[in-house]
Short mmCIF file of C-alpha atoms in Angstrom, two decimals:
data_model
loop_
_atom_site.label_atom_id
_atom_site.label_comp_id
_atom_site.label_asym_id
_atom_site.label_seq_id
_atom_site.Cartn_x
_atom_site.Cartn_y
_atom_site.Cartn_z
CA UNK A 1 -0.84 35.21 -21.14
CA UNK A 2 2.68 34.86 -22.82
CA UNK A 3 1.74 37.62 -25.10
CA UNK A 4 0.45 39.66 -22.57
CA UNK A 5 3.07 39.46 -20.79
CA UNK A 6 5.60 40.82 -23.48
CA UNK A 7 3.70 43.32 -24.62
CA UNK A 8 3.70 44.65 -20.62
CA UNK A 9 7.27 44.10 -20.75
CA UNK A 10 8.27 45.67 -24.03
CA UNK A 11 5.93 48.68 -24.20
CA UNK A 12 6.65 51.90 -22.15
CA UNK A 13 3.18 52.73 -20.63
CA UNK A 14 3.20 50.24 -17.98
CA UNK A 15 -0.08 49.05 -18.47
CA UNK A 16 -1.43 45.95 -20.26
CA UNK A 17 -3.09 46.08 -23.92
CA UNK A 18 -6.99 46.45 -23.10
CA UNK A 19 -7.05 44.04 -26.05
CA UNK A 20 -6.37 41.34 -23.49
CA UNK A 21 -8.48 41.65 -20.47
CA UNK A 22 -8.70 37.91 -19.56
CA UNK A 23 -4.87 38.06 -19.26
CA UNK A 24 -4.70 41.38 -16.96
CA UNK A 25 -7.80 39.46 -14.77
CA UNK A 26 -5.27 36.28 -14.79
CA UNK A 27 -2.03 37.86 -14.12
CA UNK A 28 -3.55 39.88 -11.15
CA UNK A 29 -4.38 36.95 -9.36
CA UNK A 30 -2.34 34.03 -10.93
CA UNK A 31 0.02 32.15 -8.51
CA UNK A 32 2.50 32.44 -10.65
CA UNK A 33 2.84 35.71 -9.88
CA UNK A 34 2.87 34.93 -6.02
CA UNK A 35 5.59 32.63 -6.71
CA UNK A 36 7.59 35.22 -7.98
CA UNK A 37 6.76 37.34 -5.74
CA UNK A 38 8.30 35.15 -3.01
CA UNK A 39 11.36 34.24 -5.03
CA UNK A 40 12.07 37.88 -5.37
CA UNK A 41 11.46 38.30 -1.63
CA UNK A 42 13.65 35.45 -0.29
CA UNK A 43 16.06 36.47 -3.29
CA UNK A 44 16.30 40.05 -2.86
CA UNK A 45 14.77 41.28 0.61
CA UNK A 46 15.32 45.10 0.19
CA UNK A 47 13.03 45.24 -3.09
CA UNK A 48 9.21 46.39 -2.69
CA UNK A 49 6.96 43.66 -4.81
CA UNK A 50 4.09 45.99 -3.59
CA UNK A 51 0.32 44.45 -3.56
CA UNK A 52 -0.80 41.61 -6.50
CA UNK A 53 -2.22 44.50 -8.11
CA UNK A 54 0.81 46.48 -8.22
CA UNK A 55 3.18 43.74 -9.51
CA UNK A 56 1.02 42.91 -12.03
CA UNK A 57 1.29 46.51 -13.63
CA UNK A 58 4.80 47.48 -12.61
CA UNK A 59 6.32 47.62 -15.78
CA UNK A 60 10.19 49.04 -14.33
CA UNK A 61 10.67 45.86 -12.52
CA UNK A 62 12.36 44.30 -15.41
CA UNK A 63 13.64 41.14 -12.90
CA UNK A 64 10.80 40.69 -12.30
CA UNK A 65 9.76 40.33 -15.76
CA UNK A 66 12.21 38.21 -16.81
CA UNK A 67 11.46 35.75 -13.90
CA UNK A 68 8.00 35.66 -14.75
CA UNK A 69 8.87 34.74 -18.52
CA UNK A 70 11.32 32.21 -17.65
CA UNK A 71 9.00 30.44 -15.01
CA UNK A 72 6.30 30.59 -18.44
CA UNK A 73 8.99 28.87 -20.50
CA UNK A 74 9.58 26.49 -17.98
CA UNK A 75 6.60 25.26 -17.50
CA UNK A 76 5.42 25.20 -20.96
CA UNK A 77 8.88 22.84 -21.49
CA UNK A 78 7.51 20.93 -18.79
CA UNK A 79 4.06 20.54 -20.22
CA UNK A 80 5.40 19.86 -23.16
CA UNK A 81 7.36 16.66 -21.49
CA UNK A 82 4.94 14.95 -19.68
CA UNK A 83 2.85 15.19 -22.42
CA UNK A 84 5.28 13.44 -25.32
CA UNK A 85 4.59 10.14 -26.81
CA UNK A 86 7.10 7.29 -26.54
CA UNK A 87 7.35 3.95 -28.20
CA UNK A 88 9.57 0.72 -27.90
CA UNK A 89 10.98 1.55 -31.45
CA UNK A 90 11.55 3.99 -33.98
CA UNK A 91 11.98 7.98 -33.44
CA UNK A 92 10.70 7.82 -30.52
CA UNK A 93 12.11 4.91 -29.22
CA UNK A 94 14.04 3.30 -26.04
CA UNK A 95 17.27 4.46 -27.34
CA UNK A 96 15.80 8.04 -27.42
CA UNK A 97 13.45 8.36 -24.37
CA UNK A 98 16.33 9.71 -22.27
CA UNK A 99 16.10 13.01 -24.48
CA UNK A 100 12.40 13.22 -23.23
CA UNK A 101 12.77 11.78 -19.78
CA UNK A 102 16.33 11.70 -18.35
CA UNK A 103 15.82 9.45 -15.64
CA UNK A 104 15.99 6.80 -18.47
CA UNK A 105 19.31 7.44 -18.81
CA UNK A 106 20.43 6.92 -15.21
CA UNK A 107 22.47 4.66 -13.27
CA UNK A 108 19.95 2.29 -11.68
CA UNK A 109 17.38 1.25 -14.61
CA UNK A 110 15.41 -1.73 -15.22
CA UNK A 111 14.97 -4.25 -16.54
CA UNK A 112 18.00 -6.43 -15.58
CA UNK A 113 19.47 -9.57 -16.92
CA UNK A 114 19.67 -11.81 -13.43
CA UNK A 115 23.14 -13.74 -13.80
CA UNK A 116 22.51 -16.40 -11.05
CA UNK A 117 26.21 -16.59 -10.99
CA UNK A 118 26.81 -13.41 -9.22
CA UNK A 119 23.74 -13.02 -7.15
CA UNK A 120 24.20 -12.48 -3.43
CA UNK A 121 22.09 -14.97 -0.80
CA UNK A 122 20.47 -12.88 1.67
CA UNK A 123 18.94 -15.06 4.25
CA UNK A 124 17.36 -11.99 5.99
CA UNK A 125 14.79 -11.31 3.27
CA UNK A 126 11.55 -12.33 4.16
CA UNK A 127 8.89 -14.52 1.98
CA UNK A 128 6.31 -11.36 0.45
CA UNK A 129 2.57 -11.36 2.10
CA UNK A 130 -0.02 -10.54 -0.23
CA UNK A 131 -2.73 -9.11 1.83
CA UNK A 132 -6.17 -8.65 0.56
CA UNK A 133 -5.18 -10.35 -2.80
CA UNK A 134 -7.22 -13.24 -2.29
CA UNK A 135 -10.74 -11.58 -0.93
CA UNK A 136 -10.42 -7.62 -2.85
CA UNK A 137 -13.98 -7.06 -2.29
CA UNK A 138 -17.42 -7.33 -3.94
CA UNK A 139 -16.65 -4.63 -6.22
CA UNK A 140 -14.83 -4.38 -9.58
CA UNK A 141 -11.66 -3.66 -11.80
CA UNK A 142 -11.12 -1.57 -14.72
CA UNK A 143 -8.92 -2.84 -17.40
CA UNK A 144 -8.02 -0.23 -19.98
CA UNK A 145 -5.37 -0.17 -22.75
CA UNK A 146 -3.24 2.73 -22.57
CA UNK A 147 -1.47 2.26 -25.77
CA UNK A 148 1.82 0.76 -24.29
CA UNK A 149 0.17 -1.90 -22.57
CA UNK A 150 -3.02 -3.40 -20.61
CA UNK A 151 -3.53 -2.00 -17.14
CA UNK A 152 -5.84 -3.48 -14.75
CA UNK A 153 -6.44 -1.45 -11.88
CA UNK A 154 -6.63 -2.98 -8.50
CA UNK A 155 -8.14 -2.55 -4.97
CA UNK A 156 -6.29 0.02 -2.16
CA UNK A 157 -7.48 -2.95 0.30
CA UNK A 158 -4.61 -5.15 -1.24
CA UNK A 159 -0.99 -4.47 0.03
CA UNK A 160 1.79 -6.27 0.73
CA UNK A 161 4.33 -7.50 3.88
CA UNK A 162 7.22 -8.41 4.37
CA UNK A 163 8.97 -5.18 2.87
CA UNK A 164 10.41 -2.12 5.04
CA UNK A 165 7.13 0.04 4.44
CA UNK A 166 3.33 -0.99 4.00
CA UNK A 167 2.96 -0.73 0.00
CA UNK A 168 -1.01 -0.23 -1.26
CA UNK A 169 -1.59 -1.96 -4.16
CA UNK A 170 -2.45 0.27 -7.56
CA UNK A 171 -2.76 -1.65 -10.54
CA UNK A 172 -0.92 -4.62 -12.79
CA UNK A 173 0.20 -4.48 -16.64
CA UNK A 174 1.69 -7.13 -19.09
CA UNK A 175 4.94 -7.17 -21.44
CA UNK A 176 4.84 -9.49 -24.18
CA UNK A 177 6.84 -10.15 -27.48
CA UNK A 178 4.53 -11.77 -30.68
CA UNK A 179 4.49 -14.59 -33.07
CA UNK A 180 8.47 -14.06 -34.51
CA UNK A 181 9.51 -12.97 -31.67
CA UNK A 182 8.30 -14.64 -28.99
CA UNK A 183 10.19 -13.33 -25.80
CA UNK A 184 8.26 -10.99 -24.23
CA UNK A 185 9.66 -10.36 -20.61
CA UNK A 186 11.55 -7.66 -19.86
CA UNK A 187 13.64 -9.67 -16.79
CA UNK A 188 16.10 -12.00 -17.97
CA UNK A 189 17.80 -15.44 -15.94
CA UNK A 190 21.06 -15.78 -17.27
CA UNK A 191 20.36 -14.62 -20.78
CA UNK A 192 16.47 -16.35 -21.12
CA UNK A 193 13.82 -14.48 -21.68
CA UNK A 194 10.16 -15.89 -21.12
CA UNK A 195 7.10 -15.43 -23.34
CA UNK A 196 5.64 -12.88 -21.21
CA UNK A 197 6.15 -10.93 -17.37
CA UNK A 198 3.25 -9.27 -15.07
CA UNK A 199 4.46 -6.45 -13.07
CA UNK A 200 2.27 -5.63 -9.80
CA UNK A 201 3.01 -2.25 -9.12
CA UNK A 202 2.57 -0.81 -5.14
CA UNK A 203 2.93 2.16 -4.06
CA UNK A 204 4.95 3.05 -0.41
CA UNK A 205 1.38 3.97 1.48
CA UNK A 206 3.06 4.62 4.79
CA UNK A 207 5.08 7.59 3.80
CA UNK A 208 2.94 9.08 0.99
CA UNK A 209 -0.25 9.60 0.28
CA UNK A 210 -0.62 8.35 -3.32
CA UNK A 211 1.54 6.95 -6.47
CA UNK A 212 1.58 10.12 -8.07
CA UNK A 213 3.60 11.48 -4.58
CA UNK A 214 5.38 8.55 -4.12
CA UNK A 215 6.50 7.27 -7.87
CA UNK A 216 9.49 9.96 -8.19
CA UNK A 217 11.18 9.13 -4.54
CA UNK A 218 13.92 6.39 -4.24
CA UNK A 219 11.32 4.06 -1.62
CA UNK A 220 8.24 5.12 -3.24
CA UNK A 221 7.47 1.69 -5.17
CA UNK A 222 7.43 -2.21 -5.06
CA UNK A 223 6.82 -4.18 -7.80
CA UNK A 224 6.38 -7.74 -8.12
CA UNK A 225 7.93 -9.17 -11.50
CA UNK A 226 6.05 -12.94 -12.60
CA UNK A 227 7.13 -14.55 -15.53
CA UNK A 228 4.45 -16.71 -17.56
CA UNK A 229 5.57 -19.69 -19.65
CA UNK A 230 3.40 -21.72 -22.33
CA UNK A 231 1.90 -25.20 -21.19
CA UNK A 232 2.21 -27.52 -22.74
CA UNK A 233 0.23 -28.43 -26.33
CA UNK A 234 -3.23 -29.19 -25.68
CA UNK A 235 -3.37 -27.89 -21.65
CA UNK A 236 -6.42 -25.98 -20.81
CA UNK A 237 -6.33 -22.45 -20.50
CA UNK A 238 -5.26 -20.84 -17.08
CA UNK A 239 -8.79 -19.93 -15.27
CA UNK A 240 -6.82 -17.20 -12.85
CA UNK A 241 -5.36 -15.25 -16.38
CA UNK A 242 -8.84 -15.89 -17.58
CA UNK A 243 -10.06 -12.98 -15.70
CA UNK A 244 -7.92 -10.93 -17.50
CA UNK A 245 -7.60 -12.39 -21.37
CA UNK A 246 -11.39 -13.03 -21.51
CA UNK A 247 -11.70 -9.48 -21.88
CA UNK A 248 -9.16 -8.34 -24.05
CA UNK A 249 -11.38 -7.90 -26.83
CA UNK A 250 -13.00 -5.87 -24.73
CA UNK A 251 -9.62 -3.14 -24.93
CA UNK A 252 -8.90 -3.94 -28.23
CA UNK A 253 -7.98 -0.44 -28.83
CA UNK A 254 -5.75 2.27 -27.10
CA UNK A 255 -8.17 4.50 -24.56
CA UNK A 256 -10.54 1.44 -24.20
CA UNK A 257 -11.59 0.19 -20.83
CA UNK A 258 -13.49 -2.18 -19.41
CA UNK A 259 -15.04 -3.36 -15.99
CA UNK A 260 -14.03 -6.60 -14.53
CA UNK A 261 -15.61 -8.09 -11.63
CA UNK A 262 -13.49 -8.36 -8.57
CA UNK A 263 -11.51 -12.25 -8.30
CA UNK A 264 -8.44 -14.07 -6.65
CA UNK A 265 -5.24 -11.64 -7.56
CA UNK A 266 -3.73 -14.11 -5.54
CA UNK A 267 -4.01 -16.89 -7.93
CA UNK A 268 -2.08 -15.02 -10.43
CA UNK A 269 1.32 -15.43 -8.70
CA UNK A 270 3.50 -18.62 -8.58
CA UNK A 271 2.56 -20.88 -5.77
CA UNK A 272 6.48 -20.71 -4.09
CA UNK A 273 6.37 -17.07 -2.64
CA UNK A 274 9.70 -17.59 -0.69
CA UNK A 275 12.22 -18.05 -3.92
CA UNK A 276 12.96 -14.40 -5.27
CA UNK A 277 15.42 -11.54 -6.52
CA UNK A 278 15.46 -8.79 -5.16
CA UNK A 279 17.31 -5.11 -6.35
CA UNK A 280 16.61 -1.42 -6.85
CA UNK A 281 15.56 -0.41 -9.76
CA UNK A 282 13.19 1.84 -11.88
CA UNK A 283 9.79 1.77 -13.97
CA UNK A 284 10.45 -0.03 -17.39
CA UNK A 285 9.02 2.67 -19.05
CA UNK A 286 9.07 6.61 -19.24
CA UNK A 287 9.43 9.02 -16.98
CA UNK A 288 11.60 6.07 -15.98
CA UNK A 289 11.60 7.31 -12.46
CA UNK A 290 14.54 5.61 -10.35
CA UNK A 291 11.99 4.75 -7.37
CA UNK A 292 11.55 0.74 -7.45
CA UNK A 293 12.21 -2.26 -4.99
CA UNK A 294 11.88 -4.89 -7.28
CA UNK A 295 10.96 -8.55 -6.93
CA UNK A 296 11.08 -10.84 -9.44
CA UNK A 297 9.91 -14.68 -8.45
CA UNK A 298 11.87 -17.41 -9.71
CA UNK A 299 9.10 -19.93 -9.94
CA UNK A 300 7.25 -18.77 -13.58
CA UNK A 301 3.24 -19.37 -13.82
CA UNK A 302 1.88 -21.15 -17.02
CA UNK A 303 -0.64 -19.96 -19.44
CA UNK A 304 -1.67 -22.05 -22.69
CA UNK A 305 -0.62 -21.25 -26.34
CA UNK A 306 -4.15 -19.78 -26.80
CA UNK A 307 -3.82 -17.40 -24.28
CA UNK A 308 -0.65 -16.09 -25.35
CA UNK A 309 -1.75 -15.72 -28.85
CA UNK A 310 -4.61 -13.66 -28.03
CA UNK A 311 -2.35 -11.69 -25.91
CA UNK A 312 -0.50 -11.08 -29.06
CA UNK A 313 -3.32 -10.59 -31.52
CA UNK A 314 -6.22 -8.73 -29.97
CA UNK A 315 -4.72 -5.75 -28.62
CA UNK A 316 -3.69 -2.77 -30.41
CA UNK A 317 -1.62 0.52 -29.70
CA UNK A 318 -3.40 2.74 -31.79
CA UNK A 319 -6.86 4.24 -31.21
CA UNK A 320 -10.10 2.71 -32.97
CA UNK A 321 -10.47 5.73 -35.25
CA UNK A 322 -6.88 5.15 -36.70
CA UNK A 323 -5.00 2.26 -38.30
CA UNK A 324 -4.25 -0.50 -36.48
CA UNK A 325 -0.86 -1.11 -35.63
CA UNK A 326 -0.39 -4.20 -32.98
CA UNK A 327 0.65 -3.71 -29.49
CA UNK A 328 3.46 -6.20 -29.51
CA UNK A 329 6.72 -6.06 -28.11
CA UNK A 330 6.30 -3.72 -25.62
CA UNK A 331 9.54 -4.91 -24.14
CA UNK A 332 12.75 -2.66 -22.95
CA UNK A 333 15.91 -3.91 -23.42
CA UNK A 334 17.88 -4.84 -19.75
CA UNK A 335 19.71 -2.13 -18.62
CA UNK A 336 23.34 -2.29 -17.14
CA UNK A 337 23.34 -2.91 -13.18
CA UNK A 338 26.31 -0.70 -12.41
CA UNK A 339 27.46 -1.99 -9.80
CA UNK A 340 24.51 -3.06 -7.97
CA UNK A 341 24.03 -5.69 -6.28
CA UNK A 342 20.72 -8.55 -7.03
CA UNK A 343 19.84 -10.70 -3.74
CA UNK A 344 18.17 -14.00 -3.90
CA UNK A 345 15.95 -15.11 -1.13
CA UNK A 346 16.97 -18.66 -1.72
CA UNK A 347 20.27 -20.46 -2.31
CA UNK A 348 20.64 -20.02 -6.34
CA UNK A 349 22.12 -23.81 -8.21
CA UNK A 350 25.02 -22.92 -9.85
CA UNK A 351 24.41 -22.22 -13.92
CA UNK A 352 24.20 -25.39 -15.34
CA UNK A 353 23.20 -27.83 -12.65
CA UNK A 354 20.21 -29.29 -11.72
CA UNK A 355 16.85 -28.29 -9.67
CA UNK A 356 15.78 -30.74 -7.26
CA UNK A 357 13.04 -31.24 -9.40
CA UNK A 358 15.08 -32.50 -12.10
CA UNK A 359 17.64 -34.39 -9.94
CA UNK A 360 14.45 -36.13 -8.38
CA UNK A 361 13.21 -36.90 -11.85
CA UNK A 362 16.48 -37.93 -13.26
CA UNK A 363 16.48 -40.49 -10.04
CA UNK A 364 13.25 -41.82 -10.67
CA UNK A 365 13.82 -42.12 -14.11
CA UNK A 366 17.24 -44.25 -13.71
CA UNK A 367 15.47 -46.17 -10.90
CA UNK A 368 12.55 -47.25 -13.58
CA UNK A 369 15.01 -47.78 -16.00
CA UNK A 370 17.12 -50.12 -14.24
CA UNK A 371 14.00 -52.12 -12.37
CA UNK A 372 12.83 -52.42 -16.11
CA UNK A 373 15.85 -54.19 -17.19
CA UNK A 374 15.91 -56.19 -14.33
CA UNK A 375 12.69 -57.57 -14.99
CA UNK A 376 13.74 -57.99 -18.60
CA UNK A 377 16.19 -59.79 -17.79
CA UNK A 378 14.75 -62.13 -14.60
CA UNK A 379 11.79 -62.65 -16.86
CA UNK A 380 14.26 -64.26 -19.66
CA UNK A 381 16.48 -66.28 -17.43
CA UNK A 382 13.08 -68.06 -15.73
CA UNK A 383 11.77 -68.78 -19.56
CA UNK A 384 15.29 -70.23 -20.14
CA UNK A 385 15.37 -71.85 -17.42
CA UNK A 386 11.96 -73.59 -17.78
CA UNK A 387 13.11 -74.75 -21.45
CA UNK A 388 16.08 -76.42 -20.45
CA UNK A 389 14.37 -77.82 -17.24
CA UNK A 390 11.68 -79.57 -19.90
CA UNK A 391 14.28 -80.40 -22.70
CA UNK A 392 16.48 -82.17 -19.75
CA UNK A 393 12.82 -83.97 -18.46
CA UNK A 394 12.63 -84.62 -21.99
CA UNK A 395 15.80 -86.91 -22.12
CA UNK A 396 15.37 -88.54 -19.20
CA UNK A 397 12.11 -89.86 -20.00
CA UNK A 398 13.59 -90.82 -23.02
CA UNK A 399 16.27 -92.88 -21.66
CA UNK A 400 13.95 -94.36 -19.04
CA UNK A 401 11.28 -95.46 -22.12
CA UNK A 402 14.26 -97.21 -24.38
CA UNK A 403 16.30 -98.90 -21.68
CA UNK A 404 13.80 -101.80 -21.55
CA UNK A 405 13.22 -102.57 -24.67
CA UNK A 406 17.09 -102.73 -25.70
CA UNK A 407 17.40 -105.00 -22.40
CA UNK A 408 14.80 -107.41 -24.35
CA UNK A 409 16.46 -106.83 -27.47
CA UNK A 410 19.70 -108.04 -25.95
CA UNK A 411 18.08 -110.77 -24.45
CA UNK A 412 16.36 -112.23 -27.41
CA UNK A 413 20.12 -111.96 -29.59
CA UNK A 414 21.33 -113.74 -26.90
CA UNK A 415 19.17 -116.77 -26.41
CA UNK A 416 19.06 -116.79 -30.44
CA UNK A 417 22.96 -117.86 -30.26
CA UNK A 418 22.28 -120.27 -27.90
#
């Protein structure tokens, strides 16, 4: 079409080359040409555009021409931008994806690091409603590797309250670091990163009709941010994650996917739904589109060792046909905040001091400590006690035995001198 278009626009006959009679059908009818046919309108109302036919073969209208090859060359640059790869690292990496997608270079990107110290208590945000999450129907999910991470796509009969809009529920996807470097959330509290972070990402279903309308607009999307920790050696796997890790083999590769019957989404969050911080935000990765209420809970949920490994492991960026290359790592760095503000739902300690949890623990713990010592102590006086008690009985019976016979002794020297 691009070289049909020249060809109309350099030659002198005004009509197309007959070599190309799929572009002449095409540029009759093509919408481009409507749309440029309206710009010019609206842009210059005294100038004929004539019928479809007649702008496609009207080879003096050289605005026109050049409006029509500069609407091609946008949207082939346009094309050619959605479609470019991105990684975390290398040519292609975080550094560069604002080159690519300039909202990754704007003023409101995530992920954050959370400093506790400066967050703002707002006491009129309200604990999030999961709807649906526990009872998503008798159907199924797909989980499919995309190459960046695993996506798990979830029911439109799960949403969420508690926000300013109704937000649908689309699908959730995993960050996570590997074996030498094992912080893999993209949130940070004060500095810490966590082995791994969920993001549950919900689209603003009362204003638009799908994510693909609603991911570019600043109220467009709510996520939910859940970082995982490690149990402890030797804990059982997490049965909720389950769902999810028993079938990673399953995606092993980028453009895999698998079905995954239908289960609890609800068990997958932390139990304390009231604790969380909130801000506005972005995706984490490209187009990096500026459109995100975030919440990230402060309570993490807990996964075992083997479950993280094969998190690490199993899962590959590349395609099955190519070299592997693991997908780990598929972290962004936090972005600056510039000068917004993060809200807590909850009263945040101070850095440094202690959780009730721990202050209750510490309590306890001093409590046992010092009842242990008493005892210690109590049980060591009584067995003193008791000794000296039976080595005094001791004596006395000893001084009651001998005082007789010395008596008698006593006696018998005496009547001997008489």
């Amino acid at each position: 079409m691009l070289k049909a278009h020249y060809k109309t626009f350099g030659g002198g006959g005004g009509k197309l080359d007959q070599n190309f009679p799929l572009a002449q059908s095409q540029i009759s009818v093509s919408p481009l040409q409507r749309l440029s046919r309206k710009i010019l309108q609206e842009s210059y109302p005294s100038f004929d555009t004539g019928t479809a036919e007649d702008m496609s073969f009207h080879s003096t209208c050289w605005v026109h021409r050049i409006l029509q090859c500069s609407i091609l060359i946008l949207t082939a640059c346009q094309i050619m931008v959605e479609s470019s790869s991105w990684t975390y690292t290398g040519h292609e990496g975080q550094e560069h994806w604002k080159e690519a997608y300039p909202d990754c270079g704007g003023t409101a990107q995530s992920p954050v690091n959370i400093q506790t110290a400066n967050v703002s208590y707002d006491d009129s945000l309200q604990p999030i409603e999961p709807i649906g999450y526990s009872t998503p129907g008798t159907g199924s999910f797909t989980l499919r590797n995309n190459g960046h991470t695993v996506v798990l796509m979830l029911s439109p009969s799960m949403h969420l309250r508690g926000l300013s809009h109704n937000f649908t529920a689309v699908q959730l996807h995993l960050h996570w670091g590997s074996s030498s470097h094992p912080f893999g959330s993209e949130h940070q509290i004060d500095s810490k990163a966590f082995p791994a972070e969920m993001h549950i990402v919900h689209y603003n279903s009362d204003k638009y009709a799908d994510i693909n309308e609603a991911k570019n607009k600043p109220d467009g999307l709510a996520v939910l941010g859940i970082f995982m920790e490690v149990m402890q050696s030797g804990a059982t796997d997490n049965l909720a994650y389950g769902n999810i890790f028993n079938y990673l083999e399953n995606v092993s590769y980028a453009d895999q996917s698998v079905t995954v019957p239908a289960f609890n989404v609800h068990n997958l969050l932390p139990n304390n739904l009231d604790h969380y911080f909130r801000y506005r935000g972005s995706l984490t990765t490209p187009p990096c589109h500026q459109s995100v209420l975030w919440t990230v809970f402060h309570e993490r949920v807990h996964i075992s060792r083997s479950q993280l490994d094969k998190l690490q492991t199993v899962v590959f960026s590349t395609k099955v046909t190519t070299p592997s290359s693991p997908l780990q790592n598929n972290v962004r760095d936090p972005q600056p905040l510039n000068q917004r503000i993060v809200n807590s739902s909850f009263l945040v300690p101070p850095p440094g001091s202690y959780t009730t949890g721990q202050i209750l623990g510490i309590f306890f713990g001093t409590f046992l400590a010092l009842l242990g010592t008493f005892c210690i102590v109590y049980f060591v006086y009584k067995k003193y006690s008791r000794k000296n008690r039976m080595e005094v009985g001791g004596k006395a019976s000893n001084v009651a035995h001998n005082s007789p016979s010395t008596t008698a002794e006593h006696v018998e020297v005496k009547s001997f001198q008489f």
